[in-house]
Amino acid sequence: GSLIYTGIAPGVSWTAGSALSILLLGLILWAFEPIPFGMTSMVIMVLLVMLQTVNIDVMLSGFSSPAVFLVVAGVMLVQGVGQTPLIQRISYGLVYKLGTSLRRLFIGIFVLIQFLAFFIPTNSVRATLLLPLATRVVDSIGAE
């Protein structure tokens, strides 16, 4: 952390410089993966508090956001759908209605994404749902 901090411009405040150096350290740890991702996150959070970059209340405030629970609950729901035959039924229904033309299937999946936006507000959850769906559709028509 201090090695990275010394390379930062001298006019940068301690808070900004330490935050930037911790960010760069985190990127290096995520890129080369010497420790697991979850452990890297814990190291970053501990460094942020120990180096007095942020207050512990500020650091933990993101965990109390309702958006975090929305995304976690949505991903859990999608994983449940992915482990049941429902995703297979939806993919077969798309192929049945749209045929085996890749162009029509692409347009159908695009329209489905827009339709799901009304019910699933987060992009990450929609992507998590549509990835196995699109994979099943491609597998069901035998395309690569």
mmCIF file of N, CA and C in Angstrom:
data_model
loop_
_atom_site.group_PDB
_atom_site.id
_atom_site.type_symbol
_atom_site.label_atom_id
_atom_site.label_comp_id
_atom_site.label_asym_id
_atom_site.label_seq_id
_atom_site.Cartn_x
_atom_site.Cartn_y
_atom_site.Cartn_z
ATOM 1 N N GLY A 1 0.807 -1.186 0.000
ATOM 2 C CA GLY A 1 0.000 0.000 0.000
ATOM 3 C C GLY A 1 0.856 1.259 0.000
ATOM 4 N N SER A 2 1.902 1.306 0.855
ATOM 5 C CA SER A 2 2.722 2.515 0.936
ATOM 6 C C SER A 2 3.600 2.657 -0.298
ATOM 7 N N LEU A 3 3.974 1.547 -0.916
ATOM 8 C CA LEU A 3 4.756 1.610 -2.149
ATOM 9 C C LEU A 3 3.934 2.265 -3.265
ATOM 10 N N ILE A 4 2.668 1.922 -3.349
ATOM 11 C CA ILE A 4 1.788 2.533 -4.337
ATOM 12 C C ILE A 4 1.563 3.997 -3.996
ATOM 13 N N TYR A 5 1.432 4.297 -2.686
ATOM 14 C CA TYR A 5 1.160 5.668 -2.261
ATOM 15 C C TYR A 5 2.302 6.611 -2.618
ATOM 16 N N THR A 6 3.526 6.116 -2.588
ATOM 17 C CA THR A 6 4.664 6.989 -2.897
ATOM 18 C C THR A 6 4.695 7.407 -4.363
ATOM 19 N N GLY A 7 4.065 6.644 -5.245
ATOM 20 C CA GLY A 7 4.026 6.995 -6.658
ATOM 21 C C GLY A 7 2.959 8.006 -7.010
ATOM 22 N N ILE A 8 2.137 8.396 -6.049
ATOM 23 C CA ILE A 8 1.060 9.356 -6.296
ATOM 24 C C ILE A 8 1.623 10.770 -6.196
ATOM 25 N N ALA A 9 1.029 11.686 -6.946
ATOM 26 C CA ALA A 9 1.496 13.082 -6.965
ATOM 27 C C ALA A 9 1.542 13.661 -5.558
ATOM 28 N N PRO A 10 2.539 14.513 -5.262
ATOM 29 C CA PRO A 10 2.714 15.033 -3.906
ATOM 30 C C PRO A 10 1.582 15.943 -3.419
ATOM 31 N N GLY A 11 0.822 16.539 -4.299
ATOM 32 C CA GLY A 11 -0.234 17.456 -3.875
ATOM 33 C C GLY A 11 -1.530 16.785 -3.461
ATOM 34 N N VAL A 12 -1.598 15.468 -3.542
ATOM 35 C CA VAL A 12 -2.829 14.738 -3.219
ATOM 36 C C VAL A 12 -2.924 14.555 -1.707
ATOM 37 N N SER A 13 -4.129 14.758 -1.165
ATOM 38 C CA SER A 13 -4.319 14.620 0.285
ATOM 39 C C SER A 13 -4.165 13.162 0.708
ATOM 40 N N TRP A 14 -3.955 12.979 2.024
ATOM 41 C CA TRP A 14 -3.766 11.637 2.562
ATOM 42 C C TRP A 14 -4.975 10.757 2.287
ATOM 43 N N THR A 15 -6.170 11.270 2.481
ATOM 44 C CA THR A 15 -7.377 10.474 2.292
ATOM 45 C C THR A 15 -7.506 10.018 0.845
ATOM 46 N N ALA A 16 -7.348 10.942 -0.087
ATOM 47 C CA ALA A 16 -7.468 10.593 -1.506
ATOM 48 C C ALA A 16 -6.336 9.673 -1.949
ATOM 49 N N GLY A 17 -5.127 9.935 -1.492
ATOM 50 C CA GLY A 17 -3.992 9.106 -1.879
ATOM 51 C C GLY A 17 -4.085 7.696 -1.332
ATOM 52 N N SER A 18 -4.503 7.577 -0.075
ATOM 53 C CA SER A 18 -4.624 6.233 0.498
ATOM 54 C C SER A 18 -5.777 5.470 -0.149
ATOM 55 N N ALA A 19 -6.867 6.163 -0.456
ATOM 56 C CA ALA A 19 -7.981 5.500 -1.141
ATOM 57 C C ALA A 19 -7.552 5.016 -2.527
ATOM 58 N N LEU A 20 -6.801 5.844 -3.230
ATOM 59 C CA LEU A 20 -6.318 5.468 -4.556
ATOM 60 C C LEU A 20 -5.332 4.307 -4.477
ATOM 61 N N SER A 21 -4.449 4.338 -3.490
ATOM 62 C CA SER A 21 -3.482 3.247 -3.366
ATOM 63 C C SER A 21 -4.168 1.940 -2.965
ATOM 64 N N ILE A 22 -5.183 2.011 -2.112
ATOM 65 C CA ILE A 22 -5.931 0.805 -1.743
ATOM 66 C C ILE A 22 -6.695 0.274 -2.949
ATOM 67 N N LEU A 23 -7.238 1.179 -3.762
ATOM 68 C CA LEU A 23 -7.924 0.765 -4.979
ATOM 69 C C LEU A 23 -6.973 0.041 -5.926
ATOM 70 N N LEU A 24 -5.800 0.598 -6.126
ATOM 71 C CA LEU A 24 -4.819 -0.038 -7.005
ATOM 72 C C LEU A 24 -4.355 -1.383 -6.442
ATOM 73 N N LEU A 25 -4.166 -1.461 -5.141
ATOM 74 C CA LEU A 25 -3.803 -2.724 -4.509
ATOM 75 C C LEU A 25 -4.898 -3.756 -4.723
ATOM 76 N N GLY A 26 -6.154 -3.332 -4.565
ATOM 77 C CA GLY A 26 -7.282 -4.237 -4.796
ATOM 78 C C GLY A 26 -7.336 -4.725 -6.232
ATOM 79 N N LEU A 27 -7.088 -3.828 -7.174
ATOM 80 C CA LEU A 27 -7.075 -4.236 -8.583
ATOM 81 C C LEU A 27 -5.973 -5.257 -8.863
ATOM 82 N N ILE A 28 -4.820 -5.035 -8.259
ATOM 83 C CA ILE A 28 -3.716 -5.982 -8.435
ATOM 84 C C ILE A 28 -4.083 -7.340 -7.828
ATOM 85 N N LEU A 29 -4.678 -7.325 -6.641
ATOM 86 C CA LEU A 29 -5.073 -8.583 -5.999
ATOM 87 C C LEU A 29 -6.163 -9.294 -6.786
ATOM 88 N N TRP A 30 -7.106 -8.543 -7.355
ATOM 89 C CA TRP A 30 -8.159 -9.160 -8.158
ATOM 90 C C TRP A 30 -7.612 -9.690 -9.475
ATOM 91 N N ALA A 31 -6.657 -8.983 -10.068
ATOM 92 C CA ALA A 31 -6.124 -9.398 -11.365
ATOM 93 C C ALA A 31 -5.277 -10.663 -11.250
ATOM 94 N N PHE A 32 -4.398 -10.709 -10.251
ATOM 95 C CA PHE A 32 -3.484 -11.842 -10.140
ATOM 96 C C PHE A 32 -3.995 -12.943 -9.215
ATOM 97 N N GLU A 33 -4.998 -12.629 -8.424
ATOM 98 C CA GLU A 33 -5.697 -13.579 -7.564
ATOM 99 C C GLU A 33 -4.785 -14.408 -6.661
ATOM 100 N N PRO A 34 -3.880 -13.759 -5.890
ATOM 101 C CA PRO A 34 -3.070 -14.543 -4.957
ATOM 102 C C PRO A 34 -3.895 -15.033 -3.770
ATOM 103 N N ILE A 35 -4.984 -14.333 -3.491
ATOM 104 C CA ILE A 35 -5.920 -14.754 -2.448
ATOM 105 C C ILE A 35 -7.323 -14.725 -3.052
ATOM 106 N N PRO A 36 -8.295 -15.432 -2.473
ATOM 107 C CA PRO A 36 -9.655 -15.452 -3.036
ATOM 108 C C PRO A 36 -10.288 -14.054 -3.064
ATOM 109 N N PHE A 37 -11.278 -13.886 -3.959
ATOM 110 C CA PHE A 37 -11.931 -12.585 -4.131
ATOM 111 C C PHE A 37 -12.541 -12.067 -2.831
ATOM 112 N N GLY A 38 -13.223 -12.924 -2.106
ATOM 113 C CA GLY A 38 -13.849 -12.500 -0.853
ATOM 114 C C GLY A 38 -12.825 -12.016 0.159
ATOM 115 N N MET A 39 -11.699 -12.673 0.199
ATOM 116 C CA MET A 39 -10.631 -12.259 1.116
ATOM 117 C C MET A 39 -10.039 -10.925 0.687
ATOM 118 N N THR A 40 -9.918 -10.711 -0.630
ATOM 119 C CA THR A 40 -9.427 -9.428 -1.136
ATOM 120 C C THR A 40 -10.348 -8.300 -0.690
ATOM 121 N N SER A 41 -11.643 -8.530 -0.756
ATOM 122 C CA SER A 41 -12.598 -7.511 -0.322
ATOM 123 C C SER A 41 -12.442 -7.212 1.160
ATOM 124 N N MET A 42 -12.229 -8.253 1.950
ATOM 125 C CA MET A 42 -12.037 -8.037 3.383
ATOM 126 C C MET A 42 -10.754 -7.250 3.654
ATOM 127 N N VAL A 43 -9.688 -7.558 2.920
ATOM 128 C CA VAL A 43 -8.423 -6.833 3.085
ATOM 129 C C VAL A 43 -8.627 -5.361 2.757
ATOM 130 N N ILE A 44 -9.343 -5.081 1.684
ATOM 131 C CA ILE A 44 -9.599 -3.693 1.293
ATOM 132 C C ILE A 44 -10.393 -2.974 2.365
ATOM 133 N N MET A 45 -11.434 -3.614 2.890
ATOM 134 C CA MET A 45 -12.245 -2.959 3.918
ATOM 135 C C MET A 45 -11.432 -2.707 5.186
ATOM 136 N N VAL A 46 -10.613 -3.667 5.588
ATOM 137 C CA VAL A 46 -9.787 -3.484 6.789
ATOM 138 C C VAL A 46 -8.771 -2.362 6.571
ATOM 139 N N LEU A 47 -8.156 -2.316 5.399
ATOM 140 C CA LEU A 47 -7.194 -1.248 5.113
ATOM 141 C C LEU A 47 -7.858 0.130 5.101
ATOM 142 N N LEU A 48 -9.056 0.210 4.561
ATOM 143 C CA LEU A 48 -9.762 1.492 4.541
ATOM 144 C C LEU A 48 -9.988 2.035 5.948
ATOM 145 N N VAL A 49 -10.301 1.141 6.886
ATOM 146 C CA VAL A 49 -10.550 1.576 8.269
ATOM 147 C C VAL A 49 -9.237 1.805 9.007
ATOM 148 N N MET A 50 -8.275 0.895 8.847
ATOM 149 C CA MET A 50 -7.022 1.013 9.594
ATOM 150 C C MET A 50 -6.215 2.242 9.177
ATOM 151 N N LEU A 51 -6.227 2.576 7.895
ATOM 152 C CA LEU A 51 -5.494 3.748 7.428
ATOM 153 C C LEU A 51 -6.304 5.040 7.564
ATOM 154 N N GLN A 52 -7.462 4.930 8.184
ATOM 155 C CA GLN A 52 -8.357 6.066 8.440
ATOM 156 C C GLN A 52 -8.699 6.811 7.148
ATOM 157 N N THR A 53 -8.876 6.043 6.082
ATOM 158 C CA THR A 53 -9.288 6.626 4.809
ATOM 159 C C THR A 53 -10.751 7.012 4.878
ATOM 160 N N VAL A 54 -11.572 6.131 5.426
ATOM 161 C CA VAL A 54 -12.992 6.411 5.636
ATOM 162 C C VAL A 54 -13.368 5.957 7.037
ATOM 163 N N ASN A 55 -14.443 6.511 7.527
ATOM 164 C CA ASN A 55 -14.993 6.109 8.807
ATOM 165 C C ASN A 55 -15.679 4.752 8.620
ATOM 166 N N ILE A 56 -15.707 3.946 9.661
ATOM 167 C CA ILE A 56 -16.317 2.621 9.550
ATOM 168 C C ILE A 56 -17.801 2.725 9.223
ATOM 169 N N ASP A 57 -18.472 3.758 9.705
ATOM 170 C CA ASP A 57 -19.892 3.941 9.396
ATOM 171 C C ASP A 57 -20.097 4.194 7.905
ATOM 172 N N VAL A 58 -19.214 4.969 7.312
ATOM 173 C CA VAL A 58 -19.304 5.254 5.877
ATOM 174 C C VAL A 58 -19.018 3.984 5.072
ATOM 175 N N MET A 59 -18.013 3.235 5.508
ATOM 176 C CA MET A 59 -17.639 2.035 4.774
ATOM 177 C C MET A 59 -18.756 0.997 4.799
ATOM 178 N N LEU A 60 -19.405 0.822 5.918
ATOM 179 C CA LEU A 60 -20.449 -0.189 6.045
ATOM 180 C C LEU A 60 -21.818 0.306 5.608
ATOM 181 N N SER A 61 -21.950 1.578 5.266
ATOM 182 C CA SER A 61 -23.267 2.115 4.909
ATOM 183 C C SER A 61 -23.808 1.494 3.619
ATOM 184 N N GLY A 62 -22.953 1.055 2.724
ATOM 185 C CA GLY A 62 -23.421 0.435 1.494
ATOM 186 C C GLY A 62 -24.134 -0.883 1.728
ATOM 187 N N PHE A 63 -23.809 -1.572 2.818
ATOM 188 C CA PHE A 63 -24.453 -2.843 3.106
ATOM 189 C C PHE A 63 -25.887 -2.668 3.593
ATOM 190 N N SER A 64 -26.233 -1.479 4.054
ATOM 191 C CA SER A 64 -27.598 -1.251 4.528
ATOM 192 C C SER A 64 -28.503 -0.702 3.431
ATOM 193 N N SER A 65 -27.976 -0.542 2.244
ATOM 194 C CA SER A 65 -28.765 -0.023 1.139
ATOM 195 C C SER A 65 -29.772 -1.069 0.668
ATOM 196 N N PRO A 66 -31.010 -0.649 0.414
ATOM 197 C CA PRO A 66 -31.997 -1.611 -0.087
ATOM 198 C C PRO A 66 -31.645 -2.147 -1.476
ATOM 199 N N ALA A 67 -30.844 -1.413 -2.223
ATOM 200 C CA ALA A 67 -30.462 -1.872 -3.561
ATOM 201 C C ALA A 67 -29.638 -3.146 -3.492
ATOM 202 N N VAL A 68 -28.820 -3.283 -2.453
ATOM 203 C CA VAL A 68 -28.013 -4.490 -2.287
ATOM 204 C C VAL A 68 -28.927 -5.700 -2.108
ATOM 205 N N PHE A 69 -29.944 -5.545 -1.273
ATOM 206 C CA PHE A 69 -30.864 -6.652 -1.032
ATOM 207 C C PHE A 69 -31.703 -6.954 -2.260
ATOM 208 N N LEU A 70 -32.026 -5.938 -3.050
ATOM 209 C CA LEU A 70 -32.763 -6.142 -4.290
ATOM 210 C C LEU A 70 -31.962 -7.003 -5.259
ATOM 211 N N VAL A 71 -30.692 -6.689 -5.410
ATOM 212 C CA VAL A 71 -29.846 -7.452 -6.329
ATOM 213 C C VAL A 71 -29.623 -8.864 -5.797
ATOM 214 N N VAL A 72 -29.332 -9.003 -4.515
ATOM 215 C CA VAL A 72 -29.096 -10.334 -3.940
ATOM 216 C C VAL A 72 -30.343 -11.201 -4.051
ATOM 217 N N ALA A 73 -31.498 -10.644 -3.726
ATOM 218 C CA ALA A 73 -32.746 -11.413 -3.824
ATOM 219 C C ALA A 73 -33.047 -11.776 -5.271
ATOM 220 N N GLY A 74 -32.795 -10.855 -6.187
ATOM 221 C CA GLY A 74 -33.029 -11.139 -7.600
ATOM 222 C C GLY A 74 -32.131 -12.240 -8.123
ATOM 223 N N VAL A 75 -30.864 -12.214 -7.744
ATOM 224 C CA VAL A 75 -29.934 -13.258 -8.180
ATOM 225 C C VAL A 75 -30.322 -14.598 -7.572
ATOM 226 N N MET A 76 -30.775 -14.602 -6.323
ATOM 227 C CA MET A 76 -31.225 -15.846 -5.701
ATOM 228 C C MET A 76 -32.442 -16.402 -6.430
ATOM 229 N N LEU A 77 -33.364 -15.531 -6.811
ATOM 230 C CA LEU A 77 -34.547 -15.952 -7.548
ATOM 231 C C LEU A 77 -34.160 -16.523 -8.910
ATOM 232 N N VAL A 78 -33.246 -15.863 -9.583
ATOM 233 C CA VAL A 78 -32.795 -16.325 -10.895
ATOM 234 C C VAL A 78 -32.089 -17.683 -10.782
ATOM 235 N N GLN A 79 -31.286 -17.855 -9.755
ATOM 236 C CA GLN A 79 -30.619 -19.144 -9.568
ATOM 237 C C GLN A 79 -31.646 -20.245 -9.317
ATOM 238 N N GLY A 80 -32.699 -19.927 -8.593
ATOM 239 C CA GLY A 80 -33.771 -20.899 -8.369
ATOM 240 C C GLY A 80 -34.479 -21.259 -9.661
ATOM 241 N N VAL A 81 -34.758 -20.264 -10.480
ATOM 242 C CA VAL A 81 -35.404 -20.510 -11.769
ATOM 243 C C VAL A 81 -34.478 -21.329 -12.665
ATOM 244 N N GLY A 82 -33.188 -21.032 -12.621
ATOM 245 C CA GLY A 82 -32.227 -21.747 -13.460
ATOM 246 C C GLY A 82 -32.063 -23.207 -13.085
ATOM 247 N N GLN A 83 -32.376 -23.564 -11.849
ATOM 248 C CA GLN A 83 -32.218 -24.944 -11.410
ATOM 249 C C GLN A 83 -33.506 -25.753 -11.550
ATOM 250 N N THR A 84 -34.560 -25.130 -12.048
ATOM 251 C CA THR A 84 -35.819 -25.831 -12.282
ATOM 252 C C THR A 84 -36.034 -25.963 -13.784
ATOM 253 N N PRO A 85 -36.985 -26.768 -14.189
ATOM 254 C CA PRO A 85 -37.266 -26.892 -15.626
ATOM 255 C C PRO A 85 -37.930 -25.644 -16.231
ATOM 256 N N LEU A 86 -38.225 -24.631 -15.432
ATOM 257 C CA LEU A 86 -38.899 -23.445 -15.937
ATOM 258 C C LEU A 86 -38.090 -22.747 -17.031
ATOM 259 N N ILE A 87 -36.783 -22.620 -16.849
ATOM 260 C CA ILE A 87 -35.961 -21.934 -17.846
ATOM 261 C C ILE A 87 -35.949 -22.735 -19.150
ATOM 262 N N GLN A 88 -35.993 -24.049 -19.040
ATOM 263 C CA GLN A 88 -36.045 -24.883 -20.237
ATOM 264 C C GLN A 88 -37.387 -24.721 -20.943
ATOM 265 N N ARG A 89 -38.461 -24.624 -20.202
ATOM 266 C CA ARG A 89 -39.788 -24.436 -20.794
ATOM 267 C C ARG A 89 -39.885 -23.087 -21.494
ATOM 268 N N ILE A 90 -39.311 -22.048 -20.879
ATOM 269 C CA ILE A 90 -39.337 -20.720 -21.503
ATOM 270 C C ILE A 90 -38.534 -20.737 -22.794
ATOM 271 N N SER A 91 -37.374 -21.389 -22.785
ATOM 272 C CA SER A 91 -36.548 -21.433 -23.996
ATOM 273 C C SER A 91 -37.243 -22.212 -25.103
ATOM 274 N N TYR A 92 -37.879 -23.331 -24.765
ATOM 275 C CA TYR A 92 -38.618 -24.079 -25.780
ATOM 276 C C TYR A 92 -39.802 -23.275 -26.302
ATOM 277 N N GLY A 93 -40.442 -22.509 -25.417
ATOM 278 C CA GLY A 93 -41.544 -21.653 -25.847
ATOM 279 C C GLY A 93 -41.085 -20.588 -26.828
ATOM 280 N N LEU A 94 -39.913 -20.002 -26.570
ATOM 281 C CA LEU A 94 -39.370 -19.012 -27.507
ATOM 282 C C LEU A 94 -39.079 -19.629 -28.866
ATOM 283 N N VAL A 95 -38.484 -20.804 -28.870
ATOM 284 C CA VAL A 95 -38.173 -21.475 -30.132
ATOM 285 C C VAL A 95 -39.462 -21.859 -30.859
ATOM 286 N N TYR A 96 -40.466 -22.300 -30.117
ATOM 287 C CA TYR A 96 -41.738 -22.681 -30.718
ATOM 288 C C TYR A 96 -42.423 -21.475 -31.366
ATOM 289 N N LYS A 97 -42.437 -20.340 -30.663
ATOM 290 C CA LYS A 97 -43.112 -19.147 -31.183
ATOM 291 C C LYS A 97 -42.330 -18.454 -32.290
ATOM 292 N N LEU A 98 -41.002 -18.440 -32.197
ATOM 293 C CA LEU A 98 -40.193 -17.648 -33.118
ATOM 294 C C LEU A 98 -39.508 -18.465 -34.208
ATOM 295 N N GLY A 99 -39.516 -19.777 -34.093
ATOM 296 C CA GLY A 99 -38.854 -20.608 -35.095
ATOM 297 C C GLY A 99 -37.370 -20.740 -34.783
ATOM 298 N N THR A 100 -36.630 -21.272 -35.733
ATOM 299 C CA THR A 100 -35.207 -21.524 -35.504
ATOM 300 C C THR A 100 -34.312 -20.498 -36.182
ATOM 301 N N SER A 101 -34.876 -19.450 -36.719
ATOM 302 C CA SER A 101 -34.073 -18.394 -37.338
ATOM 303 C C SER A 101 -33.324 -17.627 -36.251
ATOM 304 N N LEU A 102 -32.010 -17.539 -36.404
ATOM 305 C CA LEU A 102 -31.215 -16.839 -35.386
ATOM 306 C C LEU A 102 -31.611 -15.370 -35.295
ATOM 307 N N ARG A 103 -31.949 -14.774 -36.417
ATOM 308 C CA ARG A 103 -32.343 -13.359 -36.414
ATOM 309 C C ARG A 103 -33.623 -13.155 -35.614
ATOM 310 N N ARG A 104 -34.612 -14.012 -35.836
ATOM 311 C CA ARG A 104 -35.875 -13.896 -35.098
ATOM 312 C C ARG A 104 -35.675 -14.196 -33.618
ATOM 313 N N LEU A 105 -34.829 -15.175 -33.314
ATOM 314 C CA LEU A 105 -34.560 -15.488 -31.909
ATOM 315 C C LEU A 105 -33.840 -14.342 -31.218
ATOM 316 N N PHE A 106 -32.901 -13.699 -31.915
ATOM 317 C CA PHE A 106 -32.205 -12.554 -31.337
ATOM 318 C C PHE A 106 -33.190 -11.427 -31.051
ATOM 319 N N ILE A 107 -34.065 -11.147 -32.005
ATOM 320 C CA ILE A 107 -35.073 -10.104 -31.807
ATOM 321 C C ILE A 107 -36.012 -10.492 -30.665
ATOM 322 N N GLY A 108 -36.387 -11.760 -30.588
ATOM 323 C CA GLY A 108 -37.260 -12.227 -29.510
ATOM 324 C C GLY A 108 -36.620 -12.078 -28.142
ATOM 325 N N ILE A 109 -35.339 -12.430 -28.041
ATOM 326 C CA ILE A 109 -34.642 -12.287 -26.760
ATOM 327 C C ILE A 109 -34.479 -10.809 -26.409
ATOM 328 N N PHE A 110 -34.221 -9.974 -27.397
ATOM 329 C CA PHE A 110 -34.110 -8.533 -27.153
ATOM 330 C C PHE A 110 -35.436 -7.965 -26.646
ATOM 331 N N VAL A 111 -36.542 -8.376 -27.256
ATOM 332 C CA VAL A 111 -37.861 -7.916 -26.795
ATOM 333 C C VAL A 111 -38.134 -8.444 -25.393
ATOM 334 N N LEU A 112 -37.720 -9.679 -25.123
ATOM 335 C CA LEU A 112 -37.899 -10.248 -23.785
ATOM 336 C C LEU A 112 -37.122 -9.453 -22.741
ATOM 337 N N ILE A 113 -35.921 -9.011 -23.093
ATOM 338 C CA ILE A 113 -35.133 -8.182 -22.173
ATOM 339 C C ILE A 113 -35.893 -6.902 -21.843
ATOM 340 N N GLN A 114 -36.457 -6.269 -22.865
ATOM 341 C CA GLN A 114 -37.194 -5.029 -22.639
ATOM 342 C C GLN A 114 -38.468 -5.280 -21.826
ATOM 343 N N PHE A 115 -39.121 -6.397 -22.071
ATOM 344 C CA PHE A 115 -40.322 -6.748 -21.312
ATOM 345 C C PHE A 115 -39.983 -7.007 -19.844
ATOM 346 N N LEU A 116 -38.874 -7.707 -19.611
ATOM 347 C CA LEU A 116 -38.469 -8.007 -18.235
ATOM 348 C C LEU A 116 -38.052 -6.755 -17.470
ATOM 349 N N ALA A 117 -37.707 -5.686 -18.179
ATOM 350 C CA ALA A 117 -37.302 -4.445 -17.511
ATOM 351 C C ALA A 117 -38.433 -3.877 -16.658
ATOM 352 N N PHE A 118 -39.671 -4.176 -17.017
ATOM 353 C CA PHE A 118 -40.803 -3.705 -16.208
ATOM 354 C C PHE A 118 -40.876 -4.420 -14.869
ATOM 355 N N PHE A 119 -40.432 -5.676 -14.831
ATOM 356 C CA PHE A 119 -40.570 -6.491 -13.625
ATOM 357 C C PHE A 119 -39.274 -6.656 -12.850
ATOM 358 N N ILE A 120 -38.140 -6.624 -13.554
ATOM 359 C CA ILE A 120 -36.825 -6.801 -12.923
ATOM 360 C C ILE A 120 -36.025 -5.537 -13.200
ATOM 361 N N PRO A 121 -35.931 -4.639 -12.229
ATOM 362 C CA PRO A 121 -35.336 -3.326 -12.512
ATOM 363 C C PRO A 121 -33.817 -3.311 -12.674
ATOM 364 N N THR A 122 -33.119 -4.313 -12.174
ATOM 365 C CA THR A 122 -31.657 -4.256 -12.237
ATOM 366 C C THR A 122 -31.136 -5.019 -13.441
ATOM 367 N N ASN A 123 -30.190 -4.405 -14.134
ATOM 368 C CA ASN A 123 -29.609 -5.019 -15.329
ATOM 369 C C ASN A 123 -28.863 -6.301 -15.007
ATOM 370 N N SER A 124 -28.170 -6.326 -13.885
ATOM 371 C CA SER A 124 -27.379 -7.509 -13.551
ATOM 372 C C SER A 124 -28.260 -8.730 -13.339
ATOM 373 N N VAL A 125 -29.414 -8.552 -12.725
ATOM 374 C CA VAL A 125 -30.313 -9.683 -12.496
ATOM 375 C C VAL A 125 -30.916 -10.150 -13.821
ATOM 376 N N ARG A 126 -31.291 -9.212 -14.692
ATOM 377 C CA ARG A 126 -31.818 -9.598 -16.003
ATOM 378 C C ARG A 126 -30.765 -10.360 -16.802
ATOM 379 N N ALA A 127 -29.524 -9.897 -16.753
ATOM 380 C CA ALA A 127 -28.449 -10.590 -17.472
ATOM 381 C C ALA A 127 -28.223 -11.975 -16.891
ATOM 382 N N THR A 128 -28.312 -12.104 -15.580
ATOM 383 C CA THR A 128 -28.138 -13.398 -14.936
ATOM 384 C C THR A 128 -29.256 -14.360 -15.346
ATOM 385 N N LEU A 129 -30.443 -13.849 -15.567
ATOM 386 C CA LEU A 129 -31.559 -14.676 -16.008
ATOM 387 C C LEU A 129 -31.442 -15.025 -17.487
ATOM 388 N N LEU A 130 -31.037 -14.066 -18.297
ATOM 389 C CA LEU A 130 -31.058 -14.277 -19.736
ATOM 390 C C LEU A 130 -29.867 -15.070 -20.260
ATOM 391 N N LEU A 131 -28.778 -15.108 -19.536
ATOM 392 C CA LEU A 131 -27.633 -15.894 -20.001
ATOM 393 C C LEU A 131 -27.969 -17.379 -20.103
ATOM 394 N N PRO A 132 -28.516 -18.022 -19.059
ATOM 395 C CA PRO A 132 -28.870 -19.436 -19.230
ATOM 396 C C PRO A 132 -30.012 -19.636 -20.228
ATOM 397 N N LEU A 133 -30.913 -18.650 -20.313
ATOM 398 C CA LEU A 133 -32.012 -18.749 -21.266
ATOM 399 C C LEU A 133 -31.483 -18.738 -22.697
ATOM 400 N N ALA A 134 -30.610 -17.807 -22.998
ATOM 401 C CA ALA A 134 -30.047 -17.721 -24.345
ATOM 402 C C ALA A 134 -29.213 -18.955 -24.658
ATOM 403 N N THR A 135 -28.491 -19.466 -23.675
ATOM 404 C CA THR A 135 -27.693 -20.680 -23.880
ATOM 405 C C THR A 135 -28.592 -21.867 -24.195
ATOM 406 N N ARG A 136 -29.706 -21.985 -23.487
ATOM 407 C CA ARG A 136 -30.653 -23.076 -23.744
ATOM 408 C C ARG A 136 -31.288 -22.955 -25.121
ATOM 409 N N VAL A 137 -31.624 -21.721 -25.525
ATOM 410 C CA VAL A 137 -32.219 -21.511 -26.844
ATOM 411 C C VAL A 137 -31.246 -21.933 -27.927
ATOM 412 N N VAL A 138 -29.997 -21.501 -27.787
ATOM 413 C CA VAL A 138 -28.981 -21.863 -28.784
ATOM 414 C C VAL A 138 -28.763 -23.364 -28.819
ATOM 415 N N ASP A 139 -28.737 -24.006 -27.654
ATOM 416 C CA ASP A 139 -28.562 -25.453 -27.597
ATOM 417 C C ASP A 139 -29.763 -26.196 -28.202
ATOM 418 N N SER A 140 -30.961 -25.648 -27.993
ATOM 419 C CA SER A 140 -32.155 -26.350 -28.479
ATOM 420 C C SER A 140 -32.280 -26.316 -29.989
ATOM 421 N N ILE A 141 -31.714 -25.301 -30.638
ATOM 422 C CA ILE A 141 -31.786 -25.262 -32.106
ATOM 423 C C ILE A 141 -30.524 -25.824 -32.745
ATOM 424 N N GLY A 142 -29.535 -26.172 -31.941
ATOM 425 C CA GLY A 142 -28.309 -26.778 -32.459
ATOM 426 C C GLY A 142 -27.348 -25.784 -33.092
ATOM 427 N N ALA A 143 -27.484 -24.506 -32.768
ATOM 428 C CA ALA A 143 -26.579 -23.486 -33.330
ATOM 429 C C ALA A 143 -25.331 -23.383 -32.464
ATOM 430 N N GLU A 144 -24.306 -22.765 -33.009
ATOM 431 C CA GLU A 144 -23.071 -22.546 -32.237
ATOM 432 C C GLU A 144 -22.908 -21.081 -31.934
#
